[in-house]
Coordinates of C-alpha atoms in Angstrom, one line a residue:
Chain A
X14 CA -30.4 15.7 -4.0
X15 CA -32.1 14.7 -0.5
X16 CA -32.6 16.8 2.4
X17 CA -30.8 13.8 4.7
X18 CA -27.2 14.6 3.3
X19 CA -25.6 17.9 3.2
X20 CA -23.5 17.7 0.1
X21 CA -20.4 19.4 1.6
X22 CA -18.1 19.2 -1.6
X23 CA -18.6 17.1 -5.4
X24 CA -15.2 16.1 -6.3
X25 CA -15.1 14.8 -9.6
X26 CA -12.1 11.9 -10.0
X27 CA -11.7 8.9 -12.3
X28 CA -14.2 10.1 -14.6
X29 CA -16.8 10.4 -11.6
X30 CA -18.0 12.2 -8.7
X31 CA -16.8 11.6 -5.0
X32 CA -19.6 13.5 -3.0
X33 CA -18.5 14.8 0.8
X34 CA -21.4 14.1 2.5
X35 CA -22.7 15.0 6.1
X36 CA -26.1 14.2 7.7
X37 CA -27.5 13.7 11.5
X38 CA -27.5 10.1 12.5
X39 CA -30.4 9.2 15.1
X40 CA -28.7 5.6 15.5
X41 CA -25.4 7.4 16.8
X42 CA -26.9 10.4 18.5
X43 CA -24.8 12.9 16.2
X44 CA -23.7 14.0 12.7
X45 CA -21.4 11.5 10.8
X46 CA -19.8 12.6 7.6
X47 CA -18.9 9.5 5.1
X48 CA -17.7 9.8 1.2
X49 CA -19.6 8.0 -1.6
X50 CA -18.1 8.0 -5.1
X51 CA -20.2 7.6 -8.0
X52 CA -18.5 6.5 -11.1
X53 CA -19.8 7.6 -14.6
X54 CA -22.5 5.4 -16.1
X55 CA -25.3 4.5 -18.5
X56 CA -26.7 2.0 -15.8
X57 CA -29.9 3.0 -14.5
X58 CA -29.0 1.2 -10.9
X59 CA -25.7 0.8 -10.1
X60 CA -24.0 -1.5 -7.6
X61 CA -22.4 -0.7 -4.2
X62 CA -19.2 -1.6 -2.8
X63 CA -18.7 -0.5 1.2
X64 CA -15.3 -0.2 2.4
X65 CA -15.2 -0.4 5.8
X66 CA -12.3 1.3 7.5
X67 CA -9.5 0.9 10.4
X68 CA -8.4 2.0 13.8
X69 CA -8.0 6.0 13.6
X70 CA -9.3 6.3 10.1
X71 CA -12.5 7.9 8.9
X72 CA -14.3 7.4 5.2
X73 CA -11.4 9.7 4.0
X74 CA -8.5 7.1 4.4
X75 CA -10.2 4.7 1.9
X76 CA -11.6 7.4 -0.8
X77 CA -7.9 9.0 -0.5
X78 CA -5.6 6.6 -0.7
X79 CA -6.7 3.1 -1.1
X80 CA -7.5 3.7 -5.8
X81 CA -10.6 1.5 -5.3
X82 CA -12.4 4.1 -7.0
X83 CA -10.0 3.9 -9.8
X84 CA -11.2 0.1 -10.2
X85 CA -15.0 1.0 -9.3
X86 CA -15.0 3.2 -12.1
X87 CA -13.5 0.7 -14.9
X88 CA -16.5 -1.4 -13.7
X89 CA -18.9 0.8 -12.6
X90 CA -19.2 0.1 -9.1
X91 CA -20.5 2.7 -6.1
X92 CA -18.3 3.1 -3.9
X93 CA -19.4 3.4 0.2
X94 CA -16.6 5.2 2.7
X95 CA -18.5 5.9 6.4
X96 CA -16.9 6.3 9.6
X97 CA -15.5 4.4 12.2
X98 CA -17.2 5.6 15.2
X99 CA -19.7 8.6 16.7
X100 CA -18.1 11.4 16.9
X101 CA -17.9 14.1 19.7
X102 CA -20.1 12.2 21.8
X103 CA -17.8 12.5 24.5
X104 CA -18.2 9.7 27.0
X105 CA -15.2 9.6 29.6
X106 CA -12.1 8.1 28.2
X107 CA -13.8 8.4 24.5
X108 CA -10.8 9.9 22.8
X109 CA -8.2 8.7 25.0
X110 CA -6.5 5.8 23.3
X111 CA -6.1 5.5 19.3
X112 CA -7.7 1.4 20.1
X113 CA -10.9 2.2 21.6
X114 CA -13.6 5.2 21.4
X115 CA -13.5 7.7 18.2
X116 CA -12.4 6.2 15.6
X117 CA -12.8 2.6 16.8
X118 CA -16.5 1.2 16.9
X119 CA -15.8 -1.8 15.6
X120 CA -18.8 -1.9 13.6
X121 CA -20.7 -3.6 16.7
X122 CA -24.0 -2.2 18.6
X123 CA -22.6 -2.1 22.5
X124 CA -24.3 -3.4 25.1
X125 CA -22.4 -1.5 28.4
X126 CA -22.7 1.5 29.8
X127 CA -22.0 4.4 28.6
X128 CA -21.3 2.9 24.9
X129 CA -25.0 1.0 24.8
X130 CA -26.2 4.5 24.4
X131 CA -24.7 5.7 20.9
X132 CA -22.1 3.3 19.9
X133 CA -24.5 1.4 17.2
X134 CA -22.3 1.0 14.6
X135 CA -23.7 -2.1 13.2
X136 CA -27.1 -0.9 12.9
X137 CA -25.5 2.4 11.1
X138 CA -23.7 0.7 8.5
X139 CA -26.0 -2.0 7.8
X140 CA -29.6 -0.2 8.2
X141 CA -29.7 3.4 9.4
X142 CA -26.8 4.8 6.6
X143 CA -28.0 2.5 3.5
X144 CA -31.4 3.3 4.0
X145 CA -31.0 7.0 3.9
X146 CA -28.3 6.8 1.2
X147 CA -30.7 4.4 -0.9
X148 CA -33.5 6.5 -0.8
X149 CA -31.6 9.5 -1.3
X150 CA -29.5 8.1 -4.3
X151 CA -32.3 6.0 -6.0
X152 CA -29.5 5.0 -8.7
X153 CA -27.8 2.7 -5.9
X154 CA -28.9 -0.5 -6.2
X155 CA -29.6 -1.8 -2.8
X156 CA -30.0 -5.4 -4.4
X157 CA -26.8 -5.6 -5.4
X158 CA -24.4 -4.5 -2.8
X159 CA -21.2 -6.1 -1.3
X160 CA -18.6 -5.3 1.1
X161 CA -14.9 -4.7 1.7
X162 CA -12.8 -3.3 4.9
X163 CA -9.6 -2.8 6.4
X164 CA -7.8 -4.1 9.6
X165 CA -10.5 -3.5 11.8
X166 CA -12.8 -2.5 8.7
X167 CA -11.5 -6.0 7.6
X168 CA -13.8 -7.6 10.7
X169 CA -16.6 -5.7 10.4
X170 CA -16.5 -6.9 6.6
X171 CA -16.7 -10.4 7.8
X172 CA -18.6 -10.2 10.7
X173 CA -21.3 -8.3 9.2
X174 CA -21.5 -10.4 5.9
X175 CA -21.6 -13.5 8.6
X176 CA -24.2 -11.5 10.7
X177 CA -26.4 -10.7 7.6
X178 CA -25.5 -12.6 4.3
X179 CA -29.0 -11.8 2.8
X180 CA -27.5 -7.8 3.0
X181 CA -24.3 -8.7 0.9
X182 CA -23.7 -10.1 -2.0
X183 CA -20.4 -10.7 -1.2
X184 CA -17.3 -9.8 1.2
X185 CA -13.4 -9.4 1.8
X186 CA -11.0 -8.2 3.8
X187 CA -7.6 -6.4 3.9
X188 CA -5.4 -7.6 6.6
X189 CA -8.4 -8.4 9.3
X190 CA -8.9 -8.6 12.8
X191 CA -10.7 -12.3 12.3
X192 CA -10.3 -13.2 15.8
X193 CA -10.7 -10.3 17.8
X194 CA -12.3 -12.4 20.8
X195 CA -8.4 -13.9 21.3
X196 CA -6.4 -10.4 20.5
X197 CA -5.5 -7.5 22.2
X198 CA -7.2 -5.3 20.0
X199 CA -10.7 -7.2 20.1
X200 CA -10.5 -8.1 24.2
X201 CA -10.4 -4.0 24.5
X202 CA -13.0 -3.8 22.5
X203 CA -15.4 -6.5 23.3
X204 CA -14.5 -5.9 27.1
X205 CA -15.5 -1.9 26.7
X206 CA -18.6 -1.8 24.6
X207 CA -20.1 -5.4 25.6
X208 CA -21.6 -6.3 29.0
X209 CA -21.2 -9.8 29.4
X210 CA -18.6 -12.4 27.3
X211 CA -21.2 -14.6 26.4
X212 CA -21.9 -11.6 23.6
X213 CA -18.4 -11.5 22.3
X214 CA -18.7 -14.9 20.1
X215 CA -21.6 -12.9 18.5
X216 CA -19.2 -10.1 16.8
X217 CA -16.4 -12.6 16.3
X218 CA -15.5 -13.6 12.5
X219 CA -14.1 -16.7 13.6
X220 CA -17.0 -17.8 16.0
X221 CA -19.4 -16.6 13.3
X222 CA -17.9 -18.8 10.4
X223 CA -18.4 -22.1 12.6
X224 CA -22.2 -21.2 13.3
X225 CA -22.6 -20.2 9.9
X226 CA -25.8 -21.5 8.3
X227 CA -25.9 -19.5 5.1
X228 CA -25.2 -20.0 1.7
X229 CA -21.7 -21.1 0.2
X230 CA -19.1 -18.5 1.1
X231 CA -16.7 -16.9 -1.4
X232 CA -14.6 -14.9 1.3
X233 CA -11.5 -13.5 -0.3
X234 CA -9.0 -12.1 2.0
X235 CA -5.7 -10.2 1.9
X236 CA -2.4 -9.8 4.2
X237 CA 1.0 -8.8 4.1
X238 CA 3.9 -10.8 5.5
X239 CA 5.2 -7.8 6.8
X240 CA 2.7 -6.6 8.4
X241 CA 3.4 -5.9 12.3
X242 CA 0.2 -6.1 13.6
X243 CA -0.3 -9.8 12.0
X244 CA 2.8 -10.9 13.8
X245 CA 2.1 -9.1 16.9
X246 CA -1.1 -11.4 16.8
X247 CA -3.6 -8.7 16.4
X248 CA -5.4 -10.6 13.1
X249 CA -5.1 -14.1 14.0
X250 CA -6.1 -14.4 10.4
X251 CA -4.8 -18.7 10.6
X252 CA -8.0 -18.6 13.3
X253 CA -10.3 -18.4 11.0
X254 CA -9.2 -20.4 8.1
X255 CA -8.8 -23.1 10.5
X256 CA -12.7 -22.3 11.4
X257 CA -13.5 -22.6 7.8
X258 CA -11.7 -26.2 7.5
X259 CA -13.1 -27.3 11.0
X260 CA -16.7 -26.2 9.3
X261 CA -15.8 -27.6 5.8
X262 CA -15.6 -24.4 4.3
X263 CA -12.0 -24.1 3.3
X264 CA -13.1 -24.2 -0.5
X265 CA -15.3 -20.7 0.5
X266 CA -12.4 -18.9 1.9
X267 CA -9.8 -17.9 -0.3
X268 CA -6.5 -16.6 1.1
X269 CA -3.9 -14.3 -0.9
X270 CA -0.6 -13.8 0.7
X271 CA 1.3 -10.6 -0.3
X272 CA 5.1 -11.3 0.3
X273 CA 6.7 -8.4 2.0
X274 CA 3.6 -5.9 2.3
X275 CA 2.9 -4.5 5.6
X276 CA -0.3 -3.0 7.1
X277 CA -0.4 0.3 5.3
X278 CA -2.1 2.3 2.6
X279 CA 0.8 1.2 0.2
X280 CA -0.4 -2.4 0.9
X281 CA -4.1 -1.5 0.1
X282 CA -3.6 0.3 -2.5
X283 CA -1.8 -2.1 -4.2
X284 CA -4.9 -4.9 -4.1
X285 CA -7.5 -3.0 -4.3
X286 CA -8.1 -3.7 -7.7
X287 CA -8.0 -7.6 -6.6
X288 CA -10.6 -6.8 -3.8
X289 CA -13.2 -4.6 -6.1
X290 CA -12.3 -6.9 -9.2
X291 CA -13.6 -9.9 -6.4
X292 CA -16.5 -7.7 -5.5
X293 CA -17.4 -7.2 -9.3
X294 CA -17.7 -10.7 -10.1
X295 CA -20.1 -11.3 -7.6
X296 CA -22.0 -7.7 -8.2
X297 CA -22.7 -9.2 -11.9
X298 CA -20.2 -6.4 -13.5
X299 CA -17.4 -8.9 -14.1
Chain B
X24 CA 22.7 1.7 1.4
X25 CA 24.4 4.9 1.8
X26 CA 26.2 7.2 4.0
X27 CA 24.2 10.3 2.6
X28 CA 20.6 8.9 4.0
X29 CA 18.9 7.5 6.5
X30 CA 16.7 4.6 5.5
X31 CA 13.7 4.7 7.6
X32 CA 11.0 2.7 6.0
X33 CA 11.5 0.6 2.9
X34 CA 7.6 -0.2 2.1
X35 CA 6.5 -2.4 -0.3
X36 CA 4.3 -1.1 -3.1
X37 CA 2.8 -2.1 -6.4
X38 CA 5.6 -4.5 -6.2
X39 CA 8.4 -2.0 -5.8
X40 CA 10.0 -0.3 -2.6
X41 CA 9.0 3.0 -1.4
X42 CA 12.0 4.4 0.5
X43 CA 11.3 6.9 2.8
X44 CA 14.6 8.5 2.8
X45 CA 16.1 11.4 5.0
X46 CA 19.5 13.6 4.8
X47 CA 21.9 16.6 5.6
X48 CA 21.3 19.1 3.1
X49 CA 24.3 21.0 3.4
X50 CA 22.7 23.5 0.9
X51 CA 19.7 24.0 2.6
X52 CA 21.2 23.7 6.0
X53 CA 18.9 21.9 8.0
X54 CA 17.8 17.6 7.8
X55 CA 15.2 17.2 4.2
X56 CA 13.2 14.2 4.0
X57 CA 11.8 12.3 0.5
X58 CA 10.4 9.5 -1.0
X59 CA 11.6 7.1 -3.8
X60 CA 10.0 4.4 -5.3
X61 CA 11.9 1.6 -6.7
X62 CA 10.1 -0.6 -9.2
X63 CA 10.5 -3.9 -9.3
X64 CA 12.9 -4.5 -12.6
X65 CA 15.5 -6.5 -14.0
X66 CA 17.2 -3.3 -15.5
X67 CA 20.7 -2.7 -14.6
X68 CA 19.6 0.9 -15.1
X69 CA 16.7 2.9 -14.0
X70 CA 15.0 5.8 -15.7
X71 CA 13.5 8.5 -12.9
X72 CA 10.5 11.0 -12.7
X73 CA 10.7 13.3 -10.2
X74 CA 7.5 14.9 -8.7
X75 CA 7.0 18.0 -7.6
X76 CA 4.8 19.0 -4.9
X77 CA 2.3 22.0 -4.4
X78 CA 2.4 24.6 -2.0
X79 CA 1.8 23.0 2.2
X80 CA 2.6 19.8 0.5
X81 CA 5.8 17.6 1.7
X82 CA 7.0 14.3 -0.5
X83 CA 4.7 12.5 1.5
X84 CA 1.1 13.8 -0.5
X85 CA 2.7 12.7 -4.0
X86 CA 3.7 9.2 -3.0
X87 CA 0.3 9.0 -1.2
X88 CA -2.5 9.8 -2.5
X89 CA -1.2 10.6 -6.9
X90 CA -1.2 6.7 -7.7
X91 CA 2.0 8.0 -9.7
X92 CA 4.1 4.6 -8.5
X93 CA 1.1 2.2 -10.0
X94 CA 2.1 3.5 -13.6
X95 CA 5.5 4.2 -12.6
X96 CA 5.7 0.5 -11.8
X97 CA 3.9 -0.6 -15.0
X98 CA 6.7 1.2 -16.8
X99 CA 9.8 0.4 -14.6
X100 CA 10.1 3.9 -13.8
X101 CA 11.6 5.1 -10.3
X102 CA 10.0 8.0 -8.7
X103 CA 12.0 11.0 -6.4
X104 CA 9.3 12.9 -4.0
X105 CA 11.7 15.8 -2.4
X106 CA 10.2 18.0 0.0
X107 CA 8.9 21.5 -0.9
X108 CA 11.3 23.7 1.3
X109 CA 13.9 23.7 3.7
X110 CA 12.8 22.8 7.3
X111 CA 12.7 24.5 10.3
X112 CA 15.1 27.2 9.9
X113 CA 13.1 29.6 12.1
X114 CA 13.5 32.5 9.7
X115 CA 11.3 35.8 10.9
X116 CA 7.7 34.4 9.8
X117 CA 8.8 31.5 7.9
X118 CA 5.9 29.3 9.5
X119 CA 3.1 31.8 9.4
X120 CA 1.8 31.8 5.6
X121 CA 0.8 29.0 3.9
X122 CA 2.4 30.4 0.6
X123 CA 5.5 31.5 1.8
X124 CA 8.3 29.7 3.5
X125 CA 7.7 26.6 4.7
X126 CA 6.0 24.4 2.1
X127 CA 6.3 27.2 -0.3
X128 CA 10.2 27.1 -1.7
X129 CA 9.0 27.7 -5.3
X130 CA 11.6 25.7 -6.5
X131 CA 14.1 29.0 -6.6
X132 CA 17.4 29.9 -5.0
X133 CA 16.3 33.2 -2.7
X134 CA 18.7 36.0 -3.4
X135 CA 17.0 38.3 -0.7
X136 CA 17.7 38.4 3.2
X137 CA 17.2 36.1 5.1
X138 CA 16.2 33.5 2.9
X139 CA 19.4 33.5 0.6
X140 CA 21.0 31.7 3.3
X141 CA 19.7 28.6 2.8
X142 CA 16.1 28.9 0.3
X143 CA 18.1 27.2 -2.3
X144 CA 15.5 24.8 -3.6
X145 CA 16.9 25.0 -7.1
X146 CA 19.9 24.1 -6.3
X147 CA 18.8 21.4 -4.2
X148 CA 16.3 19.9 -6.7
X149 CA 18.5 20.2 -9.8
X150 CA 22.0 19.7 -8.2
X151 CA 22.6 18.5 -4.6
X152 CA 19.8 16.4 -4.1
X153 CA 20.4 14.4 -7.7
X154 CA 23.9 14.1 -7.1
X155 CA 23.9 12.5 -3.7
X156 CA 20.5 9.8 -5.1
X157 CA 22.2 8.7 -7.9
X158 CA 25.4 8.1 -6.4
X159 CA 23.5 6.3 -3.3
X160 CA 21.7 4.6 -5.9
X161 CA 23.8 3.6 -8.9
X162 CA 20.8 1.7 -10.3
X163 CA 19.1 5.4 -11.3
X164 CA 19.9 6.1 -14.3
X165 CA 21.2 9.8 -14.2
X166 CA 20.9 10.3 -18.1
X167 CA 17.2 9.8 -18.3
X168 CA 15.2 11.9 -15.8
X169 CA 12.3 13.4 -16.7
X170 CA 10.3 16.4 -14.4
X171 CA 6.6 16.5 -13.5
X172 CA 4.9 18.9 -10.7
X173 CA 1.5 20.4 -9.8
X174 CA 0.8 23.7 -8.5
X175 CA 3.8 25.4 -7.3
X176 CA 5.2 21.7 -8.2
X177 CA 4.3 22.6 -11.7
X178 CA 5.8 26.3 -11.7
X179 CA 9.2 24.0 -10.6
X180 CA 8.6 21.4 -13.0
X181 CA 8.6 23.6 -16.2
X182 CA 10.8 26.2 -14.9
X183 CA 13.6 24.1 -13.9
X184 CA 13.3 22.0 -17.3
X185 CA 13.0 25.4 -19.4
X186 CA 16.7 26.6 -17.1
X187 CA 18.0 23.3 -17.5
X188 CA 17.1 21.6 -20.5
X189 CA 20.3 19.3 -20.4
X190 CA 19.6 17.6 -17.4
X191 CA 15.9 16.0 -18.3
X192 CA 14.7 14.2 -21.0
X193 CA 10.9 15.7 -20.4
X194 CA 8.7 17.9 -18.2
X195 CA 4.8 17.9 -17.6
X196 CA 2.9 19.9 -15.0
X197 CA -0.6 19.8 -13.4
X198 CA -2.3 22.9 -12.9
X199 CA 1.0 24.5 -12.8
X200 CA 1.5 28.0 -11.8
X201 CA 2.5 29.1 -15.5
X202 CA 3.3 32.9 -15.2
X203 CA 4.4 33.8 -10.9
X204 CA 5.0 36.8 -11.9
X205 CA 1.4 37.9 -12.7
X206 CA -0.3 35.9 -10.2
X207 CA -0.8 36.9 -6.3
X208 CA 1.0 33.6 -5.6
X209 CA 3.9 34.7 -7.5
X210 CA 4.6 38.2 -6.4
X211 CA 4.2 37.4 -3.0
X212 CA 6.8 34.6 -3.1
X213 CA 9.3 36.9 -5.7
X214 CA 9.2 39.7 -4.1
X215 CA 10.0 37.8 -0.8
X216 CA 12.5 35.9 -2.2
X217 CA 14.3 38.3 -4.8
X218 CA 16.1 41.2 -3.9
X219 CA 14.7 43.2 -7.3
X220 CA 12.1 42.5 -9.5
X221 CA 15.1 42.3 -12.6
X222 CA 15.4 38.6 -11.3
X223 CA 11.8 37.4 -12.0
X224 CA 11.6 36.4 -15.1
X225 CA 14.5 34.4 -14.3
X226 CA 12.1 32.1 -12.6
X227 CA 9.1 32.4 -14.4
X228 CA 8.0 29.9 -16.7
X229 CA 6.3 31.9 -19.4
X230 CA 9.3 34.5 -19.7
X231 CA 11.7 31.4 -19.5
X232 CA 9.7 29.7 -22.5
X233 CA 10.1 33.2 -24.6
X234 CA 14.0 33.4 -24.4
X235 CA 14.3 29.6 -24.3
X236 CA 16.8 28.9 -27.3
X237 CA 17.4 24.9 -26.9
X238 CA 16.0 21.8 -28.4
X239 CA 12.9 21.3 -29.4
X240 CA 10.0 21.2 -27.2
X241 CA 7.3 18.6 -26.2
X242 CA 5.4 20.1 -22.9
X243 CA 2.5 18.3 -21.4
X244 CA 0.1 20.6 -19.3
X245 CA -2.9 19.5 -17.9
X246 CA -5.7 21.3 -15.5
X247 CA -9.2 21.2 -14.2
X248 CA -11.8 23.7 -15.6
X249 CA -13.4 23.7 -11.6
X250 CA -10.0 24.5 -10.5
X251 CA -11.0 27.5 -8.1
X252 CA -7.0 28.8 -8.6
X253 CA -6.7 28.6 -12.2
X254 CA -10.2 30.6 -11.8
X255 CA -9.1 33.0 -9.3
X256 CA -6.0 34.1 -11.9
X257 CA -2.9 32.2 -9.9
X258 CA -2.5 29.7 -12.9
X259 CA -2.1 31.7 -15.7
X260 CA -1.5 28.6 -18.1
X261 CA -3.0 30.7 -21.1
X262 CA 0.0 33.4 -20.5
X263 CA 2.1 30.2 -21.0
X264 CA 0.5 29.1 -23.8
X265 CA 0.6 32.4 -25.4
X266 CA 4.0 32.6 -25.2
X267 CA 4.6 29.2 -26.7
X268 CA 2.4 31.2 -30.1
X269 CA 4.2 34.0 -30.1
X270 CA 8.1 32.1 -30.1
X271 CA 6.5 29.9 -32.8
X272 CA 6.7 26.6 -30.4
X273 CA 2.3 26.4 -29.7
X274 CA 3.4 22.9 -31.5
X275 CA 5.2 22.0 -28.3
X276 CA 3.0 22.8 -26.3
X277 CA 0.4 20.3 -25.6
X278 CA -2.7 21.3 -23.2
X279 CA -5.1 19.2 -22.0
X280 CA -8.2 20.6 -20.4
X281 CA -10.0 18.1 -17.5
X282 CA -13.7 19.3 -17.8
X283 CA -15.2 19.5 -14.6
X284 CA -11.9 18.2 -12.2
X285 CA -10.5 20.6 -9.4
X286 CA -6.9 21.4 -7.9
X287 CA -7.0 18.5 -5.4
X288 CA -5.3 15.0 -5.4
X289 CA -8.7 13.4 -7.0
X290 CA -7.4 15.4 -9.8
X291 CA -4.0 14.6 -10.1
X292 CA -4.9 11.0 -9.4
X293 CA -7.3 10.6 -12.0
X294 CA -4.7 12.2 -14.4
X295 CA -1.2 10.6 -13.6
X296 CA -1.0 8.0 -16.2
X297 CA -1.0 10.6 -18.7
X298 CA 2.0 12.2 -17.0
X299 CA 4.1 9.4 -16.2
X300 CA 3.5 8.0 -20.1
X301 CA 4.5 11.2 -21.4
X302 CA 7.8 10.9 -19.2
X303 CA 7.8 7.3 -20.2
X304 CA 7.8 7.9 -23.8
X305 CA 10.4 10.4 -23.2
X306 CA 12.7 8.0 -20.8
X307 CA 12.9 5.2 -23.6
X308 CA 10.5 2.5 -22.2
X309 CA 6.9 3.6 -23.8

């Protein structure tokens, strides 16, 4: 179908195709795999929904366990599943903590040594990987895309709509990191693959939401009460609702609190078909 | 809850509890682990489907990645996820196939050395197991439980209803292995696990289905036509079907072919409503 993806498997589920795909990214220095699921329809472009994953996950997680495509399907929606990092590109210390190197980009471009070199994941997921997968799969319809994520998918799902709202036609999150600037998680992160502080407000959701100058908002985002990272302050997800009041935005952010859920799979999987169903309506399929 | 298990995660889930349960299994010697899921319901008493899992599977893939508790939920039906073979018993090779031994019970009691000292997974899944769930958990109902399985799952799921008819309401299988005894799968676990070859068709669904003398029969079946092991000959389901012609039952026998859809999860996923309704319709609440 296009010589820039390898199409390792075609699964066919909920009535359409999950491809396996594989291709060399020149962003990231090395060959990413990522999943795309294609749901059965008469449109002649269909829309795209990315789900952006968490800490040790890889596109497999989402297309796996989280049903979205189950609710992509019933409305004919794309669905998008990269990667969370390079791979193998073997910097010292790159796969020595689960928080920080493979598996946790972060979905930012970093500016230190030796990250600055390959660890580009904004510029993958927003340029380099939808404008091979465009080209490739002319039936995507790069006008009419929106985003979802995970826990650490969950901020680059914010922070990238913030970054780039002309991208997205909408965004939502799954138990984010909206803070990261003020949690252990994000001060890791930020520290390792940005040189100075001054560029840590730049990736920050909650930072990003008071220098918002874009269009209204219609941020929808989901937690559990029981979710251990939330109390253990790695979301800090009150941070950036307080932003959006502080801005006048608390009309654009809608909050749903799920009593009891915790952080997992069995959390996602359960509102998923709130997140793509929130996705849809703004897609023009709903 | 109860002295019989160990409670180690209670997640929430499409508004029900996954339990992820472990125990003594004083038939299979050695510490078993499982997963229930508890809907949500005002009930006093709870039907239950129990799923089977394929061979290198645990409880875990079912309750992950089948999206059997979303529809289970919708019905107020509890799922059981029991492992597929006794643990760590360190019999002579027991870890080095992926089709025998660990992972790979088959849902039989082993009559041949070593593994009739403790391969007992039919009387695990039909007796001990049962026994010890529903008097931990008085809400199950005990007199409606229906069977469901895929792959070796499947070869367990009708075999076990077609031995014990009395203690299920209904069965259904994906991709089940229909005929073990004809199929490289089968012969390799048999002849393993039986001393002589007289106790095969003990075990074997489509021999079972030809001397099967109880109530009348309403089998759901369902594979994939990309399904590289029903094309490689370890399925058999025609041999199954066949037999259900020639005792007069083809009636009771309902197949349902999934053009295009493989042996994987995406598969079972896509198709697990139509399993747990059939059970549903079969427990009293569809």
């Amino acid at each position: 179908m296009s010589s820039s993806f390898n199409v390792n498997a075609t699964v066919r589920t909920f009535g359409g195709s999950l491809l396996k795909l594989s291709h060399e990214s020149a962003v990231l220095g090395c060959k990413m795999a990522l999943n795309v699921f294609l749901p059965s329809s008469t449109a002649t472009k269909i829309p795209v929904l990315w789900h952006l994953a968490g800490l040790t996950c890889t596109g497999d997680n989402g297309a796996e366990k989280g049903f979205f495509n189950y609710w992509a399907a019933k409305h004919g929606i794309a669905m998008v599943y990269p990667d969370t990092s390079p791979r193998g590109s073997n910097h010292p210390g790159e796969h020595d903590a689960y928080d920080f190197g493979s598996a946790a980009g972060f979905y930012i471009d970093a500016t230190a040594e030796p990250w600055s070199s390959n660890y580009k994941m904004e510029t993958y997921v927003t340029k380099e990987l939808p404008e091979l997968l465009y080209s490739a799969y002319p039936v995507l319809d790069s006008s009419r895309v929106s985003l979802t994520g995970h826990s650490m998918g969950g901020h680059g799902a914010l922070s990238l709509y913030l970054k780039h709202p002309e991208l997205y036609k909408s965004t939502s999150a799954f138990a984010p990191i909206a803070n990261p600037s003020n949690c252990p998680w994000g001060e890791k992160a930020f520290s390792g693959y940005l040189k100075t502080k001054e560029e840590w407000a730049k990736h920050d959701s909650t930072e990003l939401l008071k220098s918002y100058k874009g269009p209204a908002l219609d941020i929808f985002i989901s937690y559990g009460t029981a979710d251990q990272f939330l109390l253990d302050g790695q979301l800090l997800i009150d941070n950036f609702v307080a932003a959006a009041k502080q801005v006048g935005r608390e009309s654009e952010v809608v909050v749903k609190i799920c009593e009891g859920y915790d952080h997992s799979y069995f959390y996602v999987s359960t509102f998923s078909q709130e997140h793509v169903e929130h996705a849809a309506k703004h897609l023009g399929v709903l």
